[in-house]
mmCIF file of C-alpha atoms in Angstrom:
data_model
loop_
_atom_site.group_PDB
_atom_site.id
_atom_site.type_symbol
_atom_site.label_atom_id
_atom_site.label_comp_id
_atom_site.label_asym_id
_atom_site.label_seq_id
_atom_site.Cartn_x
_atom_site.Cartn_y
_atom_site.Cartn_z
ATOM 1 C CA GLN O 1 -0.724 25.732 -6.670
ATOM 2 C CA ALA O 2 1.843 26.773 -9.222
ATOM 3 C CA HIS O 3 -0.457 26.081 -12.148
ATOM 4 C CA GLU O 4 -3.100 28.425 -10.677
ATOM 5 C CA LEU O 5 -0.481 31.172 -10.337
ATOM 6 C CA LEU O 6 0.554 30.590 -13.940
ATOM 7 C CA LYS O 7 -3.039 31.006 -15.062
ATOM 8 C CA GLU O 8 -3.187 34.385 -13.317
ATOM 9 C CA ILE O 9 0.214 35.460 -14.635
ATOM 10 C CA ARG O 10 -0.788 34.534 -18.188
ATOM 11 C CA LYS O 11 -3.777 36.890 -17.875
ATOM 12 C CA HIS O 12 -1.180 39.679 -17.935
ATOM 13 C CA GLY O 13 -0.233 38.587 -21.449
ATOM 14 C CA LEU O 14 3.116 36.981 -20.676
ATOM 15 C CA THR O 15 4.295 34.016 -22.730
ATOM 16 C CA GLN O 16 5.909 30.933 -21.241
ATOM 17 C CA VAL O 17 9.282 32.195 -22.474
ATOM 18 C CA GLN O 18 8.778 35.599 -20.805
ATOM 19 C CA ILE O 19 7.723 33.921 -17.557
ATOM 20 C CA ALA O 20 10.798 31.690 -17.749
ATOM 21 C CA GLU O 21 13.076 34.700 -18.259
ATOM 22 C CA LYS O 22 11.550 36.570 -15.331
ATOM 23 C CA THR O 23 11.542 33.636 -12.898
ATOM 24 C CA GLY O 24 14.586 31.593 -13.870
ATOM 25 C CA ILE O 25 12.364 28.543 -14.373
ATOM 26 C CA THR O 26 12.980 26.798 -17.684
ATOM 27 C CA GLN O 27 10.272 27.095 -20.343
ATOM 28 C CA PRO O 28 9.704 23.315 -20.485
ATOM 29 C CA THR O 29 9.122 23.327 -16.715
ATOM 30 C CA ILE O 30 6.730 26.281 -17.065
ATOM 31 C CA SER O 31 4.835 24.224 -19.639
ATOM 32 C CA LYS O 32 4.675 21.212 -17.311
ATOM 33 C CA LEU O 33 3.562 23.347 -14.378
ATOM 34 C CA GLU O 34 0.899 24.977 -16.532
ATOM 35 C CA ARG O 35 -0.468 21.573 -17.565
ATOM 36 C CA GLY O 36 -0.374 20.377 -13.970
ATOM 37 C CA ASP O 37 2.173 17.669 -14.819
ATOM 38 C CA VAL O 38 4.491 18.805 -12.012
ATOM 39 C CA SER O 39 3.442 19.190 -8.407
ATOM 40 C CA ASP O 40 5.308 22.085 -6.808
ATOM 41 C CA VAL O 41 3.287 23.250 -3.854
ATOM 42 C CA MET O 42 5.389 25.766 -1.913
ATOM 43 C CA GLY O 43 8.538 24.663 -3.728
ATOM 44 C CA ARG O 44 11.096 26.965 -5.299
ATOM 45 C CA HIS O 45 9.065 27.278 -8.501
ATOM 46 C CA TYR O 46 6.002 28.327 -6.554
ATOM 47 C CA VAL O 47 8.017 30.969 -4.702
ATOM 48 C CA ALA O 48 9.416 32.392 -7.956
ATOM 49 C CA LEU O 49 5.988 32.411 -9.625
ATOM 50 C CA HIS O 50 4.359 34.017 -6.595
ATOM 51 C CA ALA O 51 6.981 36.786 -6.602
ATOM 52 C CA LEU O 52 6.283 37.484 -10.294
ATOM 53 C CA TYR O 53 2.523 37.409 -9.654
ATOM 54 C CA GLU O 54 2.905 39.969 -6.865
ATOM 55 C CA GLU O 55 5.153 42.153 -9.044
ATOM 56 C CA LEU O 56 2.633 42.139 -11.898
ATOM 57 C CA ASN O 57 -0.290 42.951 -9.622
ATOM 58 C CA LYS O 58 1.655 45.793 -8.007
ATOM 59 C CA ALA O 59 2.378 47.230 -11.467
ATOM 60 C CA VAL O 60 -1.324 47.076 -12.354
ATOM 61 C CA GLU O 61 -2.257 48.807 -9.084
ATOM 62 C CA LEU O 62 0.232 51.596 -9.824
ATOM 63 C CA GLU O 63 -1.148 52.019 -13.356
ATOM 64 C CA ILE O 64 -4.678 52.294 -11.970
ATOM 65 C CA MET O 65 -3.572 54.843 -9.379
ATOM 66 C CA ASP O 66 -1.737 56.863 -12.041
ATOM 67 C CA ALA O 67 -4.784 56.804 -14.313
ATOM 68 C CA TYR O 68 -7.023 57.915 -11.450
ATOM 69 C CA THR O 69 -4.643 60.718 -10.503
ATOM 70 C CA PHE O 70 -4.432 61.850 -14.124
ATOM 71 C CA ALA O 71 -8.230 61.817 -14.458
ATOM 72 C CA GLN O 72 -8.577 63.978 -11.353
ATOM 73 C CA THR O 73 -6.385 66.753 -12.791
#
């Protein structure tokens, strides 16, 4: 669900406003999704949040790989 994705995205330190800017979803809607007030299973909000979630996780993976590479040198 969208609110589960938001929970994971927020672990990366993003605010509702930052999430809204990156996804095109309004901040009030982000707030509603986060509270579970809006059901959006596989809707456009879910797709946008999932794309951001994947982008953030990819960035973390690259940081880990860079740190590992640096440690090996």
